[in-house]
XYZ file of C-alpha atoms in Angstrom:
747
model
C 23.556 -21.301 -35.224
C 19.985 -20.503 -34.044
C 19.327 -16.948 -32.993
C 18.917 -17.671 -29.277
C 21.405 -20.513 -29.012
C 25.090 -20.647 -28.287
C 27.474 -18.388 -26.467
C 26.855 -15.158 -28.385
C 23.283 -14.264 -27.193
C 23.948 -14.198 -23.409
C 27.099 -12.118 -23.879
C 25.239 -9.742 -26.210
C 22.356 -9.460 -23.713
C 24.850 -8.757 -20.947
C 26.332 -5.912 -23.009
C 22.871 -4.448 -23.671
C 21.861 -4.689 -20.013
C 25.080 -3.053 -18.854
C 24.649 -0.137 -21.266
C 20.966 0.252 -20.356
C 21.739 0.162 -16.643
C 24.543 2.692 -17.141
C 22.173 5.074 -18.910
C 19.524 4.612 -16.209
C 22.137 5.184 -13.505
C 23.327 8.406 -15.104
C 19.732 9.626 -15.235
C 18.406 8.698 -11.795
C 21.574 9.127 -9.713
C 22.470 12.457 -11.246
C 19.213 14.386 -11.761
C 19.280 17.923 -13.047
C 16.942 19.210 -10.354
C 14.558 18.365 -7.536
C 10.747 18.620 -7.769
C 9.115 21.845 -6.667
C 7.198 19.946 -3.985
C 8.402 16.579 -2.593
C 6.187 13.683 -3.561
C 5.831 12.784 0.112
C 4.155 16.135 0.803
C 1.706 15.628 -2.070
C 0.908 12.088 -0.902
C 0.314 13.397 2.609
C -2.287 15.867 1.294
C -3.984 13.026 -0.558
C -4.144 10.948 2.625
C -5.479 13.963 4.527
C -8.262 14.400 1.961
C -9.063 10.677 2.214
C -9.293 10.969 6.002
C -11.614 13.951 5.641
C -13.773 12.070 3.128
C -13.994 9.082 5.470
C -14.993 11.326 8.368
C -17.646 13.124 6.292
C -18.998 9.876 4.847
C -19.207 8.267 8.274
C -20.898 11.353 9.716
C -23.575 11.438 6.994
C -24.198 7.690 7.095
C -24.451 7.678 10.877
C -26.992 10.500 10.814
C -29.140 8.688 8.270
C -28.838 5.407 10.160
C -29.627 7.011 13.513
C -32.730 8.716 12.141
C -34.025 5.516 10.519
C -33.269 3.492 13.626
C -35.045 6.027 15.835
C -38.096 5.998 13.561
C -38.173 2.191 13.566
C -37.950 2.119 17.368
C -40.746 4.679 17.686
C -42.955 2.767 15.256
C -42.468 -0.400 17.314
C -43.546 1.302 20.541
C -46.482 3.283 21.800
C -47.606 6.393 19.887
C -45.557 9.430 20.883
C -46.360 13.094 20.530
C -44.304 14.982 17.919
C -42.851 17.360 20.503
C -41.699 14.418 22.596
C -40.175 12.762 19.526
C -38.053 15.794 18.697
C -37.137 16.375 22.353
C -35.852 12.820 22.833
C -34.099 12.912 19.461
C -32.237 16.118 20.288
C -31.293 14.909 23.739
C -29.874 11.638 22.427
C -28.137 12.857 19.253
C -26.777 16.410 19.114
C -26.042 16.329 15.414
C -28.868 18.005 13.474
C -29.264 21.698 12.741
C -33.034 21.379 12.559
C -35.774 18.767 12.937
C -39.418 18.831 11.897
C -42.439 16.519 12.108
C -45.266 17.140 9.622
C -48.515 15.455 8.749
C -48.173 13.652 5.416
C -51.856 13.938 4.619
C -52.410 17.613 5.307
C -48.830 18.862 5.092
C -49.131 20.711 8.397
C -46.068 21.119 10.592
C -46.734 19.343 13.886
C -43.482 20.184 15.664
C -40.142 21.829 14.853
C -36.823 22.301 16.607
C -33.694 24.234 15.700
C -33.157 25.719 12.261
C -36.317 26.218 10.212
C -36.572 23.653 7.421
C -38.073 24.918 4.141
C -40.694 22.642 2.599
C -41.137 23.705 -1.063
C -38.722 20.966 -2.170
C -41.103 18.280 -0.886
C -43.072 16.841 -3.803
C -44.387 13.548 -5.090
C -41.005 12.495 -6.496
C -39.424 12.830 -3.057
C -42.063 10.720 -1.312
C -42.729 8.048 -3.958
C -40.864 6.021 -6.523
C -37.599 4.108 -6.376
C -35.754 6.961 -4.628
C -38.501 7.689 -2.127
C -37.266 9.223 1.131
C -33.687 9.248 -0.148
C -31.559 12.036 1.381
C -31.629 15.226 -0.664
C -29.396 18.286 -0.797
C -31.476 21.476 -0.526
C -30.275 25.048 -0.838
C -31.666 27.499 1.725
C -32.603 31.089 1.091
C -29.291 32.131 2.641
C -27.419 30.182 -0.019
C -26.253 27.452 2.346
C -26.797 23.818 1.392
C -28.397 21.349 3.788
C -28.750 17.592 3.607
C -32.340 16.567 4.314
C -32.899 13.124 5.835
C -36.407 11.691 6.111
C -38.169 8.834 7.881
C -41.860 7.919 8.188
C -43.544 7.668 11.609
C -46.423 5.216 11.300
C -48.295 5.070 14.611
C -51.420 2.971 15.032
C -54.720 4.886 14.696
C -52.857 8.023 13.569
C -52.102 9.542 10.164
C -48.617 8.963 8.887
C -46.076 11.577 9.875
C -42.816 12.559 8.211
C -39.761 13.120 10.371
C -37.261 15.431 8.656
C -33.789 16.250 9.963
C -31.399 18.680 8.316
C -27.691 18.982 8.780
C -25.013 21.011 7.050
C -22.500 19.573 4.607
C -19.719 21.323 6.402
C -16.217 20.033 6.714
C -15.955 17.574 9.615
C -14.939 19.214 12.851
C -11.323 18.087 12.691
C -8.030 19.791 13.300
C -6.772 21.058 9.958
C -3.497 22.361 11.310
C -1.810 25.593 10.372
C -2.485 27.080 6.910
C -4.488 24.062 5.676
C -7.967 24.538 4.254
C -10.579 21.966 3.353
C -13.641 22.128 1.144
C -16.676 19.982 0.359
C -17.301 20.054 -3.390
C -20.423 19.075 -5.334
C -20.453 16.962 -8.476
C -20.398 20.060 -10.708
C -17.353 21.551 -8.944
C -19.283 23.994 -6.749
C -17.735 24.543 -3.333
C -20.497 23.819 -0.795
C -18.534 24.471 2.378
C -15.021 25.436 3.409
C -13.040 25.452 6.600
C -9.681 26.932 7.523
C -9.879 30.260 5.669
C -9.367 33.271 7.877
C -11.846 36.117 7.746
C -10.506 39.062 5.781
C -11.563 41.414 8.584
C -9.190 39.628 10.962
C -6.151 40.171 8.742
C -3.725 42.972 9.524
C -2.369 43.982 6.119
C -3.295 44.229 2.470
C -0.618 41.652 1.649
C -2.368 39.068 3.824
C -5.701 39.891 2.200
C -4.178 39.444 -1.260
C -2.811 36.076 -0.214
C -6.219 35.085 1.158
C -7.838 36.045 -2.153
C -5.225 34.023 -4.019
C -5.841 30.947 -1.858
C -9.611 31.221 -2.268
C -9.233 31.364 -6.055
C -6.875 28.397 -5.945
C -9.388 26.427 -3.909
C -12.106 27.138 -6.485
C -9.875 26.117 -9.395
C -8.528 23.001 -7.719
C -12.039 22.009 -6.607
C -13.260 22.123 -10.213
C -10.345 19.946 -11.295
C -10.944 17.521 -8.433
C -14.672 17.216 -9.238
C -13.802 16.475 -12.853
C -11.286 13.796 -11.896
C -13.563 12.100 -9.362
C -16.428 11.878 -11.861
C -15.413 8.390 -12.950
C -15.499 4.876 -11.621
C -12.825 4.086 -8.996
C -11.783 0.951 -10.894
C -10.888 3.029 -13.944
C -9.066 5.690 -11.938
C -6.466 3.326 -10.453
C -3.720 1.126 -11.719
C -4.880 -2.449 -12.421
C -4.737 -4.523 -9.272
C -4.085 -1.588 -6.945
C -5.896 -1.320 -3.634
C -6.068 1.355 -0.973
C -8.796 3.969 -0.705
C -12.029 2.552 -2.221
C -12.961 5.850 -3.890
C -11.177 8.111 -6.336
C -8.333 10.120 -4.827
C -5.246 11.934 -6.005
C -3.152 15.080 -5.809
C -3.134 18.431 -7.576
C -0.505 21.145 -7.870
C -1.669 24.758 -8.098
C 0.045 28.063 -8.708
C 2.692 29.670 -6.534
C 2.466 32.939 -4.650
C 5.098 34.629 -2.535
C 7.375 31.566 -2.549
C 4.651 29.047 -1.659
C 2.923 26.549 -3.930
C -0.688 25.494 -3.466
C -0.797 21.717 -3.099
C -4.050 19.805 -2.822
C -5.322 16.315 -2.247
C -8.814 15.204 -3.189
C -10.969 12.180 -2.416
C -14.512 11.263 -3.334
C -16.893 9.906 -0.721
C -16.983 6.123 -1.035
C -18.388 3.167 0.827
C -15.815 1.392 3.005
C -16.825 -1.902 1.400
C -18.677 -1.247 -1.882
C -19.259 -4.956 -2.535
C -21.025 -5.657 0.761
C -22.407 -2.398 2.119
C -23.805 0.579 0.281
C -23.310 4.107 1.551
C -25.893 6.873 1.351
C -23.167 9.510 1.460
C -21.276 7.853 -1.392
C -24.243 8.388 -3.688
C -24.327 12.154 -3.186
C -21.391 12.791 -5.526
C -19.390 14.804 -2.992
C -15.635 15.318 -2.973
C -13.363 16.531 -0.196
C -10.432 18.750 -1.172
C -7.590 19.523 1.256
C -5.258 22.368 0.248
C -1.992 23.425 1.849
C 0.452 26.101 0.632
C 3.959 24.644 0.785
C 7.278 26.438 0.518
C 8.725 25.425 -2.833
C 12.154 23.851 -3.157
C 14.878 26.381 -3.903
C 17.475 25.810 -6.603
C 18.499 22.668 -8.398
C 21.057 20.006 -7.863
C 24.555 21.245 -8.688
C 26.917 19.938 -11.364
C 28.644 17.746 -8.802
C 25.504 15.611 -8.547
C 25.297 15.264 -12.341
C 29.026 14.397 -12.463
C 28.428 11.843 -9.725
C 25.850 10.065 -11.878
C 28.106 10.107 -14.936
C 31.102 8.769 -12.985
C 28.991 5.966 -11.519
C 27.660 5.043 -14.957
C 31.169 5.225 -16.474
C 32.524 2.879 -13.825
C 29.815 0.373 -14.729
C 30.688 0.611 -18.422
C 34.410 0.037 -17.758
C 33.824 -2.945 -15.458
C 31.207 -4.308 -17.822
C 33.578 -4.133 -20.789
C 36.257 -5.933 -18.777
C 33.739 -8.632 -17.865
C 32.713 -9.049 -21.510
C 36.370 -9.272 -22.604
C 36.943 -12.006 -20.013
C 33.963 -13.962 -21.327
C 35.014 -13.436 -24.944
C 38.610 -14.564 -24.422
C 37.999 -17.437 -22.018
C 34.635 -18.801 -23.199
C 33.506 -17.603 -26.605
C 36.755 -17.711 -28.599
C 37.901 -21.190 -27.382
C 34.419 -22.595 -27.963
C 34.211 -21.247 -31.516
C 37.735 -22.565 -32.247
C 36.714 -26.033 -31.044
C 33.605 -25.848 -33.213
C 35.707 -25.118 -36.334
C 38.311 -27.764 -35.497
C 35.718 -30.473 -34.867
C 33.939 -29.681 -38.130
C 37.261 -29.827 -40.018
C 38.045 -33.263 -38.616
C 34.524 -34.499 -39.367
C 35.002 -33.471 -43.026
C 38.141 -35.614 -43.144
C 40.787 -32.879 -43.051
C 43.403 -34.576 -40.854
C 46.519 -32.895 -42.204
C 46.865 -30.159 -39.598
C 47.081 -30.694 -35.837
C 44.212 -29.525 -33.644
C 44.697 -26.122 -32.066
C 44.187 -27.028 -28.408
C 43.175 -24.300 -25.860
C 45.372 -23.936 -22.828
C 43.036 -24.880 -19.970
C 39.616 -25.965 -18.847
C 36.997 -28.044 -20.574
C 38.035 -26.588 -23.938
C 41.585 -27.951 -23.415
C 40.209 -31.378 -22.540
C 38.023 -31.458 -25.654
C 40.883 -30.172 -27.849
C 43.242 -32.845 -26.540
C 40.613 -35.510 -27.210
C 40.144 -34.203 -30.764
C 43.894 -34.369 -31.381
C 43.998 -37.975 -30.176
C 41.051 -38.826 -32.410
C 42.873 -37.232 -35.373
C 45.792 -39.521 -34.730
C 43.526 -42.558 -34.436
C 41.985 -41.682 -37.792
C 45.395 -41.772 -39.436
C 46.431 -38.173 -39.332
C 50.145 -37.276 -39.406
C 51.979 -36.403 -36.227
C 51.493 -32.855 -35.079
C 55.066 -32.178 -34.316
C 56.369 -30.597 -31.149
C 53.437 -28.216 -30.736
C 50.659 -30.474 -31.763
C 48.266 -31.567 -29.066
C 50.215 -30.045 -26.237
C 47.144 -28.671 -24.489
C 47.044 -29.354 -20.797
C 44.158 -30.686 -18.766
C 44.075 -28.002 -16.155
C 41.226 -28.778 -13.771
C 39.704 -25.306 -13.336
C 36.997 -25.017 -15.965
C 34.566 -22.396 -17.158
C 33.490 -21.689 -13.612
C 36.635 -19.608 -13.151
C 35.910 -17.014 -15.883
C 32.246 -16.926 -14.878
C 33.254 -16.251 -11.282
C 35.737 -13.600 -12.417
C 33.014 -11.910 -14.464
C 30.645 -11.967 -11.501
C 33.325 -10.460 -9.250
C 33.996 -7.633 -11.721
C 30.315 -6.713 -11.880
C 29.857 -7.096 -8.124
C 32.627 -4.545 -7.647
C 30.074 -2.054 -8.974
C 26.779 -3.497 -7.677
C 27.761 -3.858 -4.023
C 29.122 -0.332 -3.434
C 26.278 1.289 -5.382
C 23.566 -0.702 -3.630
C 24.980 -0.662 -0.096
C 27.258 2.367 0.208
C 26.188 5.193 -2.113
C 23.587 7.804 -1.078
C 23.057 6.201 2.305
C 20.999 8.217 4.786
C 21.555 8.475 8.521
C 20.012 10.122 11.541
C 20.916 13.590 10.284
C 18.700 13.436 7.191
C 16.377 16.385 6.725
C 12.632 15.714 7.024
C 10.150 18.394 5.854
C 8.331 20.055 8.732
C 5.116 19.520 6.791
C 5.439 15.764 7.301
C 5.711 16.148 11.078
C 2.734 18.515 11.141
C 0.657 16.224 8.939
C 1.488 13.242 11.135
C 0.233 15.197 14.146
C -2.923 16.494 12.441
C -3.861 13.125 10.930
C -3.339 11.453 14.297
C -5.708 13.994 15.830
C -8.217 13.170 13.083
C -8.011 9.450 13.921
C -8.432 10.261 17.608
C -11.557 12.243 16.730
C -12.919 9.272 14.753
C -12.364 6.861 17.635
C -13.886 9.279 20.163
C -16.933 9.837 17.971
C -17.325 6.077 17.457
C -17.384 5.511 21.220
C -19.834 8.367 21.669
C -22.042 6.878 18.959
C -21.863 3.487 20.649
C -23.059 4.959 23.945
C -25.746 7.035 22.179
C -27.074 3.910 20.463
C -27.315 2.239 23.851
C -29.265 5.214 25.190
C -31.674 4.980 22.254
C -32.099 1.213 22.709
C -32.492 1.481 26.488
C -35.780 3.388 26.046
C -37.313 0.317 24.392
C -36.305 -2.135 27.134
C -38.940 -3.597 29.406
C -36.913 -4.809 32.360
C -39.922 -6.775 33.663
C -40.011 -9.006 30.560
C -36.602 -10.730 30.173
C -37.656 -12.769 27.137
C -38.771 -9.731 25.164
C -35.631 -7.881 26.262
C -33.434 -10.752 25.065
C -35.127 -10.671 21.662
C -34.661 -6.913 21.479
C -30.974 -7.251 22.325
C -30.523 -9.955 19.678
C -32.015 -7.699 17.015
C -29.923 -4.747 18.188
C -26.742 -6.828 18.146
C -27.472 -7.892 14.588
C -27.862 -4.244 13.517
C -24.877 -2.868 15.459
C -21.724 -4.612 14.274
C -19.558 -2.612 16.655
C -20.712 -4.716 19.641
C -19.675 -8.223 20.573
C -22.175 -8.521 23.428
C -25.235 -6.717 24.782
C -26.724 -7.382 28.189
C -28.930 -5.799 30.837
C -27.495 -5.621 34.364
C -29.749 -5.161 37.410
C -27.778 -4.546 40.620
C -24.815 -6.512 39.253
C -26.886 -9.433 37.936
C -27.365 -10.096 34.227
C -31.094 -10.418 33.517
C -30.951 -10.573 29.703
C -28.140 -10.957 27.213
C -27.176 -11.484 23.595
C -23.836 -12.303 22.004
C -20.631 -13.257 23.810
C -20.291 -13.961 27.513
C -20.782 -10.805 29.588
C -18.215 -9.311 31.937
C -18.745 -7.698 35.307
C -20.302 -4.239 35.385
C -20.357 -2.068 38.476
C -23.259 0.317 38.987
C -21.171 2.777 41.017
C -22.164 6.322 40.041
C -18.556 7.484 40.220
C -17.467 5.261 37.337
C -17.653 6.494 33.728
C -20.214 5.181 31.277
C -17.380 4.024 28.987
C -14.725 1.960 30.722
C -12.084 -0.673 29.998
C -11.135 -3.848 31.868
C -9.760 -7.302 31.136
C -6.190 -6.761 32.255
C -4.359 -10.064 32.065
C -6.610 -11.410 29.299
C -5.837 -11.736 25.600
C -7.886 -8.698 24.636
C -9.061 -5.663 26.589
C -12.763 -5.427 27.382
C -14.265 -2.086 26.374
C -17.729 -1.504 27.852
C -20.282 1.253 27.363
C -23.400 1.626 29.459
C -26.727 3.444 29.416
C -29.189 3.508 32.354
C -32.592 2.066 31.579
C -35.259 4.790 32.096
C -37.649 4.337 34.987
C -35.659 1.351 36.347
C -33.183 2.510 38.943
C -30.051 0.376 39.122
C -30.692 -1.240 35.732
C -28.154 -0.595 32.963
C -27.866 -1.649 29.338
C -24.222 -2.573 28.688
C -22.568 -3.092 25.343
C -19.083 -4.486 24.830
C -17.334 -2.824 21.900
C -15.317 -5.150 19.721
C -11.607 -4.374 19.767
C -11.499 -5.309 16.072
C -13.934 -2.466 15.386
C -11.567 0.053 16.975
C -8.604 -1.519 15.187
C -10.319 -0.965 11.842
C -10.647 2.753 12.600
C -6.875 3.031 13.103
C -5.743 1.538 9.787
C -4.836 4.477 7.560
C -2.242 4.466 4.767
C 0.710 6.792 5.180
C 0.347 6.997 8.967
C 2.487 4.062 10.051
C 1.581 2.129 13.184
C -1.290 3.577 15.206
C -2.373 2.660 18.728
C -4.926 3.713 21.316
C -3.432 3.856 24.807
C -4.764 4.728 28.237
C -3.366 7.307 30.644
C -0.561 4.891 31.602
C 0.476 4.485 27.927
C -0.812 0.888 27.831
C -2.163 -0.396 24.524
C -5.928 -0.845 24.133
C -6.209 -1.088 20.336
C -3.780 -1.016 17.420
C -3.697 -0.962 13.656
C -1.392 -3.983 13.791
C -1.180 -6.944 16.137
C -0.722 -6.191 19.831
C -0.947 -7.647 23.313
C -3.540 -6.265 25.703
C -2.141 -3.485 27.891
C 1.377 -3.832 26.508
C 3.766 -0.880 26.657
C 4.726 1.255 23.689
C 7.879 0.035 21.888
C 9.811 3.324 21.949
C 10.880 5.006 25.188
C 10.069 8.447 23.777
C 6.435 7.579 23.009
C 5.202 7.375 26.655
C 6.720 10.808 27.276
C 4.894 12.074 24.213
C 1.628 10.663 25.582
C 2.143 12.310 28.950
C 3.038 15.617 27.314
C -0.141 15.486 25.236
C -2.316 15.034 28.318
C -0.930 18.084 30.106
C -3.748 20.666 30.240
C -2.840 23.689 28.128
C -5.365 26.460 27.802
C -8.705 24.875 27.014
C -7.394 21.332 27.432
C -4.831 18.779 26.230
C -3.441 19.235 22.746
C -1.885 16.990 20.129
C 1.891 16.898 19.736
C 4.310 15.864 17.001
C 7.879 14.698 17.447
C 10.884 13.894 15.269
C 12.911 11.136 16.933
C 16.531 10.704 15.795
C 17.851 7.486 17.255
C 21.176 6.230 15.932
C 21.004 6.009 12.152
C 17.195 6.121 11.929
C 14.601 8.877 11.968
C 11.065 8.339 13.259
C 8.128 10.714 13.014
C 5.678 10.297 15.903
C 2.545 12.047 17.121
C 0.095 11.768 20.006
C -3.454 13.128 20.102
C -5.473 12.828 23.322
C -9.248 12.575 23.239
C -10.785 16.026 23.326
C -14.187 17.400 22.494
C -17.665 16.463 23.618
C -19.304 13.221 24.572
C -18.822 10.623 27.248
C -15.545 9.412 25.676
C -13.766 12.742 26.025
C -12.958 12.205 29.715
C -11.441 8.727 29.410
C -7.858 9.968 29.295
C -7.147 7.910 26.194
C -4.645 8.955 23.538
C -4.037 7.919 19.941
C -0.331 7.472 19.190
C 1.183 6.996 15.731
C 4.721 6.623 14.476
C 6.471 5.629 11.275
C 9.986 5.398 9.913
C 10.938 8.413 7.832
C 12.373 6.014 5.233
C 8.796 5.513 4.048
C 8.644 9.170 2.984
C 9.204 9.912 -0.690
C 11.680 12.726 -0.101
C 14.824 13.432 -2.133
C 17.410 11.809 0.222
C 15.405 8.605 0.646
C 14.524 8.500 -3.052
C 18.209 8.724 -3.987
C 18.969 5.929 -1.540
C 16.183 3.786 -2.999
C 17.432 4.468 -6.530
C 20.952 3.400 -5.568
C 19.641 0.186 -4.041
C 17.520 -0.413 -7.137
C 20.515 0.114 -9.425
C 22.552 -2.391 -7.407
C 19.712 -4.920 -7.498
C 19.303 -4.492 -11.257
C 23.014 -5.109 -11.730
C 22.775 -8.195 -9.545
C 19.809 -9.395 -11.611
C 21.837 -8.940 -14.821
C 24.645 -11.037 -13.316
C 22.287 -13.835 -12.300
C 20.396 -13.884 -15.604
C 23.298 -13.674 -18.051
C 25.893 -15.721 -16.195
C 23.251 -18.265 -15.218
C 22.290 -18.442 -18.878
C 25.909 -19.125 -19.869
C 26.281 -21.714 -17.126
C 23.157 -23.629 -18.172
C 23.582 -23.371 -21.948
C 27.380 -23.557 -22.313
C 29.348 -24.423 -19.179
C 27.398 -27.444 -17.971
C 26.894 -29.039 -21.449
C 30.557 -28.356 -22.283
C 31.696 -30.137 -19.125
C 29.601 -33.185 -20.048
C 30.955 -32.994 -23.602
C 34.541 -32.994 -22.323
C 33.892 -36.233 -20.453
C 32.281 -37.854 -23.502
C 35.134 -36.732 -25.777
C 37.752 -38.213 -23.453
C 35.876 -41.532 -23.307
C 35.674 -41.562 -27.083
C 39.399 -40.875 -27.379
C 40.091 -43.725 -24.963
C 38.244 -46.169 -27.210
C 34.570 -46.061 -26.169
C 32.978 -46.410 -29.593
C 29.681 -47.905 -28.442
C 28.215 -44.803 -26.744
C 26.214 -42.805 -29.243
C 26.546 -39.027 -28.822
C 23.269 -37.110 -29.123
C 23.290 -33.289 -29.397
C 20.894 -31.671 -26.944
C 21.228 -28.076 -28.117
C 21.305 -26.531 -31.564
C 24.359 -24.393 -30.844
C 28.138 -24.565 -30.843
C 28.210 -27.296 -28.215
C 25.617 -29.272 -30.161
C 27.642 -28.846 -33.353
C 30.748 -30.216 -31.619
C 28.703 -33.190 -30.366
C 27.517 -33.913 -33.909
C 31.108 -33.743 -35.184
C 32.260 -36.134 -32.469
C 29.467 -38.523 -33.409
C 30.695 -38.455 -37.014
C 34.234 -39.115 -35.809
C 32.961 -42.037 -33.708
C 31.266 -43.504 -36.752
C 34.451 -43.054 -38.820
C 36.508 -44.808 -36.137
C 34.023 -47.681 -36.043
C 34.234 -48.029 -39.827
C 38.039 -47.853 -39.725
C 38.277 -50.585 -37.088
C 35.765 -52.718 -38.942
C 37.811 -52.457 -42.109
C 41.021 -53.233 -40.237
C 39.377 -56.294 -38.698
C 38.281 -57.634 -42.130
C 41.649 -57.287 -43.916
C 43.482 -60.166 -42.117
C 40.586 -62.532 -42.867
C 40.639 -61.883 -46.692
C 42.819 -64.375 -48.785
C 45.834 -62.913 -50.484
C 46.049 -63.008 -54.312
C 47.989 -66.119 -55.672
C 48.007 -67.998 -52.418
C 48.236 -71.868 -52.663
C 49.764 -72.149 -56.235
C 53.141 -73.336 -57.358
């Protein structure tokens, strides 16, 4: 028989799969201990570092873009004095620590605001060549590092001027939560800036100072490791075909101190879409590291858990052996007996009766073979010969019995063992991280709206309300540069005088209304508008409609679940997933969470986290109202996020997933092996039984062709030989009466 043909290979594969699954079950369902830190906590730190890297990258890119856009707008207008340039720049964008305008020809400083910018780093390489005017990191005399951004002011009839703006590479102004620290790390592993460390002078005991020293050393060590790991291409740092964060990110595990383990996540600054849009910040080689000391897991899993895994694996072995015995007795042994009997008859050994199986297709074939033996001239079999019955149930019965035996293990393991309910324990770190990351997303959305309004203020200074055609061209160019808008238009006392993009919506010039507002209730999508008064034209306003898709893209973060932006009435304005305009939140507890977050406490509203236990499920939710500066801070909007705790990689949910996986693997073994037997043995054997019965009933014209090179095929070949022998026997019997007898016709 060929190696992969016949009845033996599928049964042997089934035995191997059962033993392999039993060993895997004993290992994964009965572990010797739990990890020091749950994988969910480590993944959460990685996501937090990715959020911080996104915030820092967006902040740097926006500063570079704003400076270049301002310089381009100034170059397109009338010459402006350096003091006026810096004054307007500081009033529009409050984001630079220092600004300077100097004469490129003489090198003299024409105007300066804020922190003094050193100039020794300016040389020919900075101003010329392929990397001319590229942002540079410069270390000040104090040891701090600043990012220098440059743009050329080229006014008519004036020498060229260089506009320089410096800003720190500090950690984005986000809520880090309790005990978390974050650092910005250079390519060589040097920590450029940190946030979250308490000052040693503010600590009350030597023990706290020792712990602070330990954490600072851990941050330095983990930062060096993170810089080393991020110094490679993102495509080579991920599994083939994986997606997610476009840069390099991961987790690190540090040392433990006083019962807490330093866990860290790191992420390199990367462009949101490297194939279509380059990022200035991504080329600086910076990495964000987020570190959080976590209480380590105490103890290991007891012997009862190990015994549980062994008992489960033993039950699979017992049921698997019973299933194999059923297949061996009801399928393999009768089939091999038929193979031997058919070969014996084909060789001409007709002395002994055929040993006929008791039931099924094998009994039908055995009975047919016994009848063929008699037709070939074999002696009578006696009382026991050929007494096999033609019981209708065939091989489907043992196959079904085997499937039932294995399902007795797969179903309880996959659906009943290690099931979690509403009482499952969720680490407090996960609730805190959900709250802090939601606050970070809220800060991103608020800053994006502030940036949108600031861009309108910058563009409004270039508008000539008396020339609608020129204004329309300016708006078209601005709309092409600002992808966050779907429409730009100038409104004069309620009338649109110039526009670009989609159809405009109504805008009221009432002074009591905010500069950022939302409308469109009853439509498919909400209409989010931002406005900026046009200077020297009372009653004229530049309005930009922010695309809802732009806000939706800011909300999509892995490991945060579903995220929405809602107004003060908890009505949806934007979402990471599909939504209907102004629809209510799906959970009754979420509106209460939104209202609780907007209650003024101390300096203002604060973010809140909540663990919702509803029936057999657990949901982690958080709400973060807009807070901080800018025109968007007073909108009363809140970012709400929630996700099922089943998505967390904690021990209870991991055990449940492993049980389900074990059940599915057992089900796959049933389908593969029993399906193999059905296709290779059961179905061909049923067709063979029909052909054998027709042959025994006298159908000698139908030629039997073997389709498989296995036991069934061998039986078919033997039957074909028997058919040929019967044809020859009948032919000989038909010729004998026609032959003349010896001596006939004489006297």
